[in-house]
Amino acid sequence: MEKHKKILEYAISSLLRRTYRNLAVIVVFSFMVAVLSSVLFLTHSFKVEALNVLSDAPELIVQRISGGRHDLIPADYMKKIKEIFGVGEVIPRFWGYYYDRMTDSNYTLMGIDKNMRGLELLDGRMPTDSGECAIGKGVSDVRSAGIGGKMYLINSRGRVIAFKVVGVFTSGSNILTNDLVLLTKDSVKTFFGMPSGMATDIIVEVNNDYEEPFVISKIKELLPDTRPIMKREIIRTYDTVFSWRSGMILIMFFGALTAFCILAWDKATGLSDGERQEIGILKAIGWETSDILELKFWEGIVISLTSFLSGLILAYVHVFFFGASVFSPVLKGWSVLFPQFRLMPYISLYQVFIILFFTVVPYVASTIIPSWRAAITEPDSVMRG
Amino acid sequence: MDSVIKTYDIAKVFNPGMPDQIKAVTDISIEIERGGITVLKGPSGSGKTSLLSLIGCMSRPTSGRIIVNGKDVAKLPERFLTGIRRSTFGFVFQHFNLISGISVIENIMLPLYPSDIKLSSIRKRVESIMENLGISGKKDFSVQRLSGGEQQRVAIARSLINEPEVILADEPTAHLDSKLSEDLKDIFVTLQKEGKTIIIATHDPIIHEGGFAGRVIEMRDGMVKEVTVE
C-alpha cells in the first residue's frame, strides 16, 4: 500500500512538472466529454420527461382524422366503439391549445374528468363550476396567479373570460406542471366553441392489454376516419426521435472525437526524449517495469478522470442550469416548448459508464503502451547520457 | 581474493550482423575485489562504459558469463536484473541523470519509492546521507539550481539510498574542476572505508593516478590492455 501511495504521489508530481502540456490535454479532453455528456444527458432527460408525461396517459386514444389532420370526433362514435368485444369504459375528452400572448406561452386547456391521473393538488381543489380553473405550479408562477386569483383568457370569439383559480397542482412531469390549465368540460367546449356532440378525442379502456391490437383493428374497420393511438407507440416514437437526433449530433461530433483520439494517441505514443530518459533513469536506479507501468497508469488515470469529471460537471451545468443552450434547438426540433421549463436532472448511470469506458480507458491504454515499450528495454542507454 | 564480481570472456556487440555492427567489449575476464576501489581507465571509446554497464546488469553480454556474488547474471531476464540492480548496485552517471523539476530530497528518495518503506523512514535515511555528503542545506532546492559539484553529490546520495554493496561511477569527474574532483575522491575513500566496493570508469588522471585505486584496469579497443594492482 505504502509503495502504491508513493508511486501515485510521484505520478502527480510528474504531471505538475509538465503543467501546460497536461493542462492542454485536460481542456480538450474535458470539452469532448462535456459535449458527449451534454447530448446524452439532454436526450435522456427528454425521454424521461416524455415518459413522465405519458405515464398517466390513457393506454388507447382514438382521434378523428380529417384531411390528414386531427379533427373533432363525433360523440356517437363512442357507442360503436363500446360495442367492440373487450372494450371497457369509453370516455370523451375535451381539450385544446391556447397561446397566451402575455407570457408568450402555449397552454393546454383541458376539461377535467375522473381520469385525470398523476396530478397532485398543492393547494385548493379541482374546478367544479364553469367560471373556475386549476392550474399547474409553473403556470401559477408565470402568471403570478394563486388561489383566489384570476386567469384571463381570450376565447374563440375574441372575448376575455376570467377564470377564478381554485386549485394549484404539481405533477411528476415538468411539462404538465408548466402548461396545463384544467377547466370543467363545459367550460372547455364553450371556450373553444366546440359544436355540441363533438369531443377532442376519445379514451378507450381495453380490459386485456393483449387485446389492444384486435380492438384497434376493429375500430379502424368500423370507423375508417379514426386514428387509434396506443401509449406504447407514442413512447416508442419519442424514444426513436430523441435517439435519432442525439445520434445525428454524435455523428457530427465524430470528427472532433477522432481528432481527439489522434491527439491523445500522438501525445501518448510520442514519448519525448526527456520522458524516455526518465524511464531509463528509473529503471537504472531499481524501478521494475511494473512500477513504471503503475506510474504511467496513475498519470493516465489522474489526467483522464480529472477531464472526465470536469466534462461531466460542465455538461451537467450546461444541460440542467443553462437549458443546454447549445444543443437543445437541434434536439427539440421545430416543436419548441412553451413556457420554458428547466429540465429535471435525470442521469443514466449506464450512459455515464459508457462515456467513461470510451474516453478514460483508451486514454489510459494509450499512455501505458508506449511507456511499456520503453520500460522493457535495457537501461544501458541511460549510462551513455 | 574475495571477489564480488567476476567476468569470463564477456563480449558485447551492438547491432550484430548489421553493417553498423560495433564490438564494444571483446573477451574480457576480470575480477573485482570486494571492498576495494577499482578504476577502469582508457580513452573515449575504449569500452569502459559498456563494461560498467554489463557489470551493473544494465545490459546483457552477447557472450560470456558475469558472476555477481556467486550468481551468473548474464542470461537472466530483465525482471530479475532489476532486482539485482536494486539490491547490489548504486549508480553515479556521467551526466548525473537527476530528474529535473523535483527537489533534491525527492531525487534521492526516488529509488525507494517502489518499496513498502514508509516515507518518514526514507526521509530520515536521506537526511543522514545528505548530512554526510555536506548537502543537507539543499534538500528542498530544485536540482537545476545546484552547481555541478552539488549535483554530483546528489547523484552519489541517490546511489547510496538503497545501501548497495557496489557503487558504479561513470566518468564522475567529467563535469567537475580539480578541487571538486579531489573532494569526490575523498567521498569515495570514505565509502570504501564503510565497506563499499567502488568501480569507477574514467580517463581523468586525478582518479587513476596517485595510488587512489587498489586496482587499475586499462582498456583499449574494447579489450583489457593491462591490470595494475597498487
Short mmCIF file of C-alpha atoms in Angstrom, two decimals, chain A residues 199-333:
data_model
loop_
_atom_site.label_atom_id
_atom_site.label_comp_id
_atom_site.label_asym_id
_atom_site.label_seq_id
_atom_site.Cartn_x
_atom_site.Cartn_y
_atom_site.Cartn_z
CA ALA A 199 -65.20 15.83 -28.48
CA THR A 200 -61.48 16.39 -28.99
CA ASP A 201 -60.73 12.69 -28.77
CA ILE A 202 -61.90 9.55 -27.02
CA ILE A 203 -60.20 7.46 -24.35
CA VAL A 204 -60.80 3.76 -24.76
CA GLU A 205 -60.15 1.31 -21.93
CA VAL A 206 -59.32 -2.19 -23.06
CA ASN A 207 -59.86 -4.86 -20.42
CA ASN A 208 -56.95 -7.01 -21.56
CA ASP A 209 -53.76 -5.32 -22.85
CA TYR A 210 -53.11 -8.21 -25.23
CA GLU A 211 -56.38 -7.45 -26.99
CA GLU A 212 -55.38 -3.88 -27.85
CA PRO A 213 -54.25 -4.70 -31.42
CA PHE A 214 -57.52 -6.54 -32.03
CA VAL A 215 -59.58 -3.61 -30.66
CA ILE A 216 -57.60 -1.17 -32.78
CA SER A 217 -58.18 -3.12 -35.96
CA LYS A 218 -61.92 -3.32 -35.17
CA ILE A 219 -62.08 0.45 -34.57
CA LYS A 220 -60.30 1.10 -37.87
CA GLU A 221 -62.71 -1.26 -39.60
CA LEU A 222 -65.83 0.25 -38.08
CA LEU A 223 -64.68 3.88 -38.18
CA PRO A 224 -62.21 4.30 -41.06
CA ASP A 225 -61.72 8.05 -40.46
CA THR A 226 -60.24 7.46 -37.00
CA ARG A 227 -56.69 7.04 -35.76
CA PRO A 228 -56.31 4.88 -32.65
CA ILE A 229 -53.05 5.65 -30.81
CA MET A 230 -51.52 3.31 -28.25
CA LYS A 231 -49.49 4.83 -25.41
CA ARG A 232 -46.60 2.47 -26.02
CA GLU A 233 -46.45 3.62 -29.66
CA ILE A 234 -46.09 7.23 -28.55
CA ILE A 235 -43.36 6.26 -26.11
CA ARG A 236 -41.56 4.34 -28.82
CA THR A 237 -41.82 7.31 -31.18
CA TYR A 238 -40.36 9.70 -28.62
CA ASP A 239 -37.58 7.26 -27.90
CA THR A 240 -36.75 6.85 -31.58
CA VAL A 241 -36.91 10.56 -32.34
CA PHE A 242 -34.59 11.57 -29.49
CA SER A 243 -32.22 8.67 -30.13
CA TRP A 244 -32.11 9.65 -33.81
CA ARG A 245 -31.45 13.29 -33.02
CA SER A 246 -28.77 12.53 -30.44
CA GLY A 247 -27.27 10.10 -32.95
CA MET A 248 -27.15 12.87 -35.56
CA ILE A 249 -25.28 15.17 -33.19
CA LEU A 250 -22.91 12.42 -32.16
CA ILE A 251 -22.18 11.67 -35.81
CA MET A 252 -21.44 15.36 -36.42
CA PHE A 253 -19.24 15.27 -33.35
CA PHE A 254 -17.47 12.15 -34.55
CA GLY A 255 -14.89 14.23 -36.43
CA ALA A 256 -13.92 16.07 -33.27
CA LEU A 257 -13.83 12.79 -31.39
CA THR A 258 -11.49 11.28 -33.97
CA ALA A 259 -9.25 14.36 -33.80
CA PHE A 260 -9.07 13.97 -30.04
CA CYS A 261 -8.18 10.29 -30.29
CA ILE A 262 -5.38 11.14 -32.73
CA LEU A 263 -4.15 13.88 -30.39
CA ALA A 264 -4.26 11.54 -27.40
CA TRP A 265 -2.50 8.78 -29.28
CA ASP A 266 0.11 11.16 -30.64
CA LYS A 267 0.67 12.64 -27.19
CA ALA A 268 0.94 9.25 -25.60
CA THR A 269 2.95 7.40 -28.23
CA GLY A 270 5.30 10.28 -28.91
CA LEU A 271 7.30 9.89 -25.71
CA SER A 272 9.66 12.83 -25.59
CA ASP A 273 13.40 12.28 -25.16
CA GLY A 274 13.01 13.61 -21.62
CA GLU A 275 10.31 11.06 -20.77
CA ARG A 276 12.26 8.21 -22.35
CA GLN A 277 15.34 9.31 -20.42
CA GLU A 278 13.34 9.46 -17.19
CA ILE A 279 12.04 5.92 -17.70
CA GLY A 280 15.64 4.78 -18.30
CA ILE A 281 16.84 6.51 -15.12
CA LEU A 282 14.05 4.97 -13.05
CA LYS A 283 14.87 1.54 -14.43
CA ALA A 284 18.58 2.05 -13.76
CA ILE A 285 18.02 3.02 -10.12
CA GLY A 286 15.92 -0.06 -9.46
CA TRP A 287 12.35 0.52 -10.59
CA GLU A 288 10.70 -2.58 -12.02
CA THR A 289 8.88 -2.45 -15.37
CA SER A 290 5.64 -2.95 -13.39
CA ASP A 291 6.48 0.10 -11.23
CA ILE A 292 6.93 2.23 -14.37
CA LEU A 293 3.63 0.94 -15.76
CA GLU A 294 1.91 1.75 -12.46
CA LEU A 295 3.38 5.26 -12.60
CA LYS A 296 2.10 5.77 -16.13
CA PHE A 297 -1.24 4.22 -15.20
CA TRP A 298 -1.68 6.75 -12.38
CA GLU A 299 -0.65 9.59 -14.69
CA GLY A 300 -3.23 8.46 -17.25
CA ILE A 301 -5.91 7.96 -14.59
CA VAL A 302 -5.33 11.37 -12.99
CA ILE A 303 -5.50 13.17 -16.36
CA SER A 304 -8.44 11.23 -17.75
CA LEU A 305 -10.54 11.15 -14.58
CA THR A 306 -9.95 14.87 -13.96
CA SER A 307 -11.03 15.56 -17.53
CA PHE A 308 -13.92 13.14 -17.32
CA LEU A 309 -15.29 14.63 -14.10
CA SER A 310 -14.75 18.22 -15.33
CA GLY A 311 -16.52 17.36 -18.57
CA LEU A 312 -19.36 15.73 -16.69
CA ILE A 313 -19.80 18.73 -14.39
CA LEU A 314 -19.64 21.10 -17.37
CA ALA A 315 -22.29 19.06 -19.16
CA TYR A 316 -24.50 18.96 -16.05
CA VAL A 317 -24.32 22.74 -15.65
CA HIS A 318 -24.83 23.27 -19.38
CA VAL A 319 -27.87 20.99 -19.60
CA PHE A 320 -29.60 21.45 -16.27
CA PHE A 321 -28.73 25.04 -15.40
CA PHE A 322 -28.44 26.67 -18.81
CA GLY A 323 -31.05 24.53 -20.56
CA ALA A 324 -28.47 23.02 -22.94
CA SER A 325 -28.47 26.26 -24.91
CA VAL A 326 -26.03 24.83 -27.46
CA PHE A 327 -27.86 21.63 -28.38
CA SER A 328 -31.49 22.00 -27.35
CA PRO A 329 -32.64 23.66 -30.62
CA VAL A 330 -31.36 20.66 -32.57
CA LEU A 331 -32.68 18.09 -30.15
CA LYS A 332 -36.09 19.62 -29.58
CA GLY A 333 -36.58 20.19 -33.29
#
